[in-house]
């Protein structure tokens, strides 16, 4: 034990003396610096704040209109109740135009027609009356006979117009057999439209009624 302690003492003494003249450098030890805490990136959007400008708005005092309410109840105005009219309105009738005629065969006589180269002819005196509500333009009377020969130019006689409630007497002639009773027929027309047809089995001698009328072709009021 004493032998080991002596060398150890020498070693410590020698180590305390600076034999090399330079003190030994300590052994370098690598020290790892602590890691920095990583930055945390979040999804928070970047908000850019514009320069703030302050606008001074002048204060406006609002005037509220005040409605004055009249609390007084107006007195009721007397109203007169209309009296219903008892008069019956007069209806104005609207007349529809009506064409109507009446035909009277006054009588007949016979004669010899030399002017037209005919023998015995029958003359019929016919009165046409306008009994309608309108005038009859181009009013005509046409005579026919059952034993009629050649067509006589005076078998149809016309006037330009027959006013309402007027009449005209016309002389119509047909070529007939000599000294024979003749059945005759008369058509009254207006603008070639037949208004009335009258038949007579035998024409009475006009001489029995004072002879041929004197107002042939004259338009006059109905009698």
Coordinates of C-alpha atoms in Angstrom, one line a residue:
X1 CA 0.0 0.0 0.0
X2 CA 2.9 2.4 0.7
X3 CA 4.5 1.5 -2.6
X4 CA 1.4 2.5 -4.5
X5 CA 0.9 5.7 -2.7
X6 CA 4.4 7.0 -3.5
X7 CA 4.0 6.9 -7.3
X8 CA 0.6 8.4 -7.1
X9 CA 2.0 11.4 -5.1
X10 CA 4.7 11.8 -7.7
X11 CA 2.2 11.8 -10.5
X12 CA 0.2 14.6 -8.8
X13 CA 3.3 16.6 -8.2
X14 CA 4.5 16.3 -11.8
X15 CA 1.1 17.2 -13.1
X16 CA 1.2 20.4 -11.0
X17 CA 4.4 21.6 -12.6
X18 CA 4.3 23.3 -16.1
X19 CA 6.8 21.1 -17.9
X20 CA 5.9 22.1 -21.5
X21 CA 5.6 25.9 -20.7
X22 CA 2.1 26.0 -22.4
X23 CA -0.9 25.1 -20.5
X24 CA -2.9 22.5 -22.3
X25 CA -6.2 23.6 -23.9
X26 CA -9.3 22.1 -22.7
X27 CA -10.9 19.6 -24.9
X28 CA -13.5 21.2 -27.2
X29 CA -17.0 19.9 -26.5
X30 CA -19.7 20.3 -29.2
X31 CA -22.7 21.9 -27.7
X32 CA -25.8 21.6 -29.8
X33 CA -27.7 24.8 -29.5
X34 CA -31.3 24.3 -28.5
X35 CA -33.7 24.3 -31.5
X36 CA -35.8 27.4 -32.0
X37 CA -39.5 27.0 -31.6
X38 CA -41.0 26.8 -35.1
X39 CA -43.3 29.5 -36.2
X40 CA -46.9 28.6 -36.5
X41 CA -48.5 29.7 -39.8
X42 CA -52.3 29.9 -39.5
X43 CA -55.0 30.6 -42.2
X44 CA -55.9 34.0 -40.8
X45 CA -56.3 36.4 -43.7
X46 CA -54.2 39.5 -43.9
X47 CA -56.5 42.5 -43.3
X48 CA -55.2 45.7 -44.9
X49 CA -56.5 48.7 -43.0
X50 CA -57.0 51.8 -45.2
X51 CA -56.1 55.2 -43.9
X52 CA -58.9 56.4 -41.7
X53 CA -60.5 59.6 -42.9
X54 CA -63.0 61.3 -40.7
X55 CA -65.9 63.2 -42.2
X56 CA -67.7 65.6 -40.1
X57 CA -71.4 65.7 -40.9
X58 CA -73.2 68.8 -39.8
X59 CA -76.1 68.1 -37.6
X60 CA -79.5 68.7 -39.2
X61 CA -82.5 69.4 -37.1
X62 CA -85.5 67.7 -38.6
X63 CA -88.7 69.7 -38.5
X64 CA -91.6 67.4 -38.1
X65 CA -94.9 68.9 -39.4
X66 CA -97.6 69.0 -36.9
X67 CA -101.1 68.2 -38.1
X68 CA -103.8 70.1 -36.4
X69 CA -106.8 67.8 -35.8
X70 CA -110.1 69.4 -35.5
X71 CA -111.9 67.7 -32.6
X72 CA -115.1 69.4 -33.3
X73 CA -117.8 67.3 -34.9
X74 CA -119.3 69.1 -37.9
X75 CA -123.0 69.5 -37.9
X76 CA -124.7 67.2 -40.4
X77 CA -125.7 68.9 -43.7
X78 CA -129.4 68.2 -44.4
X79 CA -129.8 66.3 -47.7
X80 CA -133.0 66.3 -49.7
X81 CA -134.3 62.9 -50.8
X82 CA -135.1 63.0 -54.5
X83 CA -138.7 62.3 -55.2
X84 CA -139.1 59.6 -57.8
X85 CA -140.7 60.7 -61.0
X86 CA -144.0 59.2 -61.7
X87 CA -144.0 60.2 -65.4
X88 CA -143.8 57.3 -67.8
X89 CA -141.1 57.9 -70.5
X90 CA -142.5 58.3 -73.9
X91 CA -141.2 55.7 -76.3
X92 CA -140.5 56.9 -79.8
X93 CA -141.6 54.1 -82.2
X94 CA -139.1 53.3 -84.9
X95 CA -140.9 52.6 -88.1
X96 CA -139.7 50.0 -90.6
X97 CA -140.0 51.1 -94.2
X98 CA -142.9 49.2 -95.8
X99 CA -143.8 49.1 -99.4
X100 CA -147.5 48.5 -99.9
X101 CA -150.0 49.3 -102.7
X102 CA -153.7 48.8 -103.4
X103 CA -155.0 48.4 -107.0
X104 CA -158.6 49.2 -108.2
X105 CA -159.7 48.2 -111.7
X106 CA -162.3 50.9 -112.4
X107 CA -163.6 49.4 -115.7
X108 CA -162.8 48.8 -119.3
X109 CA -163.8 49.9 -122.8
X110 CA -162.9 48.8 -126.3
X111 CA -161.7 50.7 -129.3
X112 CA -160.1 50.2 -132.7
X113 CA -156.4 51.0 -132.8
X114 CA -155.5 52.1 -136.2
X115 CA -152.3 54.0 -135.2
X116 CA -150.5 50.7 -134.3
X117 CA -152.1 48.7 -137.0
X118 CA -154.3 46.7 -134.6
X119 CA -158.0 45.9 -134.7
X120 CA -160.0 45.9 -131.5
X121 CA -158.2 46.6 -128.3
X122 CA -159.3 46.6 -124.7
X123 CA -158.5 49.6 -122.5
X124 CA -158.5 49.1 -118.7
X125 CA -158.5 52.0 -116.2
X126 CA -156.6 51.1 -113.1
X127 CA -155.9 53.2 -109.9
X128 CA -152.7 52.4 -108.0
X129 CA -152.5 53.7 -104.4
X130 CA -149.4 53.9 -102.2
X131 CA -150.5 52.6 -98.8
X132 CA -147.0 52.0 -97.5
X133 CA -144.6 54.1 -95.4
X134 CA -142.1 55.0 -98.2
X135 CA -142.3 56.6 -101.6
X136 CA -142.4 54.2 -104.6
X137 CA -140.0 55.1 -107.3
X138 CA -140.6 54.0 -110.9
X139 CA -144.2 52.8 -110.1
X140 CA -145.7 50.9 -113.0
X141 CA -148.9 49.0 -113.9
X142 CA -148.9 46.1 -116.3
X143 CA -152.1 44.7 -118.1
X144 CA -152.5 41.2 -119.4
X145 CA -155.5 39.6 -121.2
X146 CA -156.3 35.9 -121.7
X147 CA -156.9 36.4 -125.4
X148 CA -154.1 38.9 -125.9
X149 CA -152.7 39.0 -129.4
X150 CA -149.8 41.2 -130.3
X151 CA -148.1 43.1 -127.5
X152 CA -149.5 46.6 -127.3
X153 CA -147.0 49.4 -126.4
X154 CA -149.4 50.8 -123.8
X155 CA -149.9 47.6 -121.9
X156 CA -147.4 48.9 -119.3
X157 CA -147.5 52.5 -118.1
X158 CA -145.1 54.0 -115.5
X159 CA -144.7 57.2 -113.5
X160 CA -141.4 58.4 -112.0
X161 CA -142.5 58.4 -108.3
X162 CA -145.6 57.7 -106.3
X163 CA -145.5 59.4 -102.9
X164 CA -146.8 57.9 -99.7
X165 CA -150.6 58.1 -99.3
X166 CA -151.0 59.2 -102.9
X167 CA -152.7 57.5 -105.9
X168 CA -152.7 57.7 -109.7
X169 CA -155.1 56.4 -112.4
X170 CA -153.5 54.8 -115.5
X171 CA -154.9 53.7 -118.9
X172 CA -153.6 50.3 -120.0
X173 CA -154.3 48.7 -123.4
X174 CA -154.0 45.2 -124.7
X175 CA -154.7 43.6 -128.1
X176 CA -157.8 41.4 -127.5
X177 CA -160.4 39.5 -129.6
X178 CA -163.2 41.4 -131.2
X179 CA -166.4 41.8 -129.1
X180 CA -165.3 39.1 -126.6
X181 CA -165.3 39.3 -122.8
X182 CA -161.7 39.2 -121.6
X183 CA -160.2 38.0 -118.4
X184 CA -157.6 40.5 -117.4
X185 CA -154.7 40.7 -114.9
X186 CA -152.9 43.8 -113.5
X187 CA -149.4 43.8 -111.8
X188 CA -148.3 46.8 -109.7
X189 CA -144.6 47.1 -109.5
X190 CA -141.9 49.5 -108.1
X191 CA -138.4 49.3 -109.6
X192 CA -139.5 46.1 -111.4
X193 CA -140.5 44.4 -108.0
X194 CA -144.0 43.1 -108.1
X195 CA -145.9 44.5 -105.1
X196 CA -149.5 43.3 -106.0
X197 CA -151.3 41.2 -108.7
X198 CA -155.0 41.6 -109.2
X199 CA -157.2 39.4 -111.5
X200 CA -160.6 40.2 -112.8
X201 CA -162.7 37.6 -114.7
X202 CA -164.5 40.2 -116.8
X203 CA -163.9 43.9 -117.0
X204 CA -167.0 46.0 -116.5
X205 CA -167.9 48.6 -119.1
X206 CA -166.5 51.9 -117.9
X207 CA -169.4 53.7 -119.7
X208 CA -171.7 52.5 -116.9
X209 CA -169.8 54.6 -114.4
X210 CA -169.8 57.8 -116.4
X211 CA -167.1 57.0 -118.9
X212 CA -163.3 57.2 -118.8
X213 CA -161.9 59.2 -115.9
X214 CA -160.5 62.7 -116.7
X215 CA -157.6 62.6 -114.2
X216 CA -155.6 59.8 -116.0
X217 CA -151.9 60.2 -115.1
X218 CA -152.5 62.7 -112.3
X219 CA -150.9 62.0 -108.9
X220 CA -153.1 63.1 -106.0
X221 CA -153.8 62.2 -102.4
X222 CA -155.7 58.9 -101.8
X223 CA -159.5 59.4 -101.8

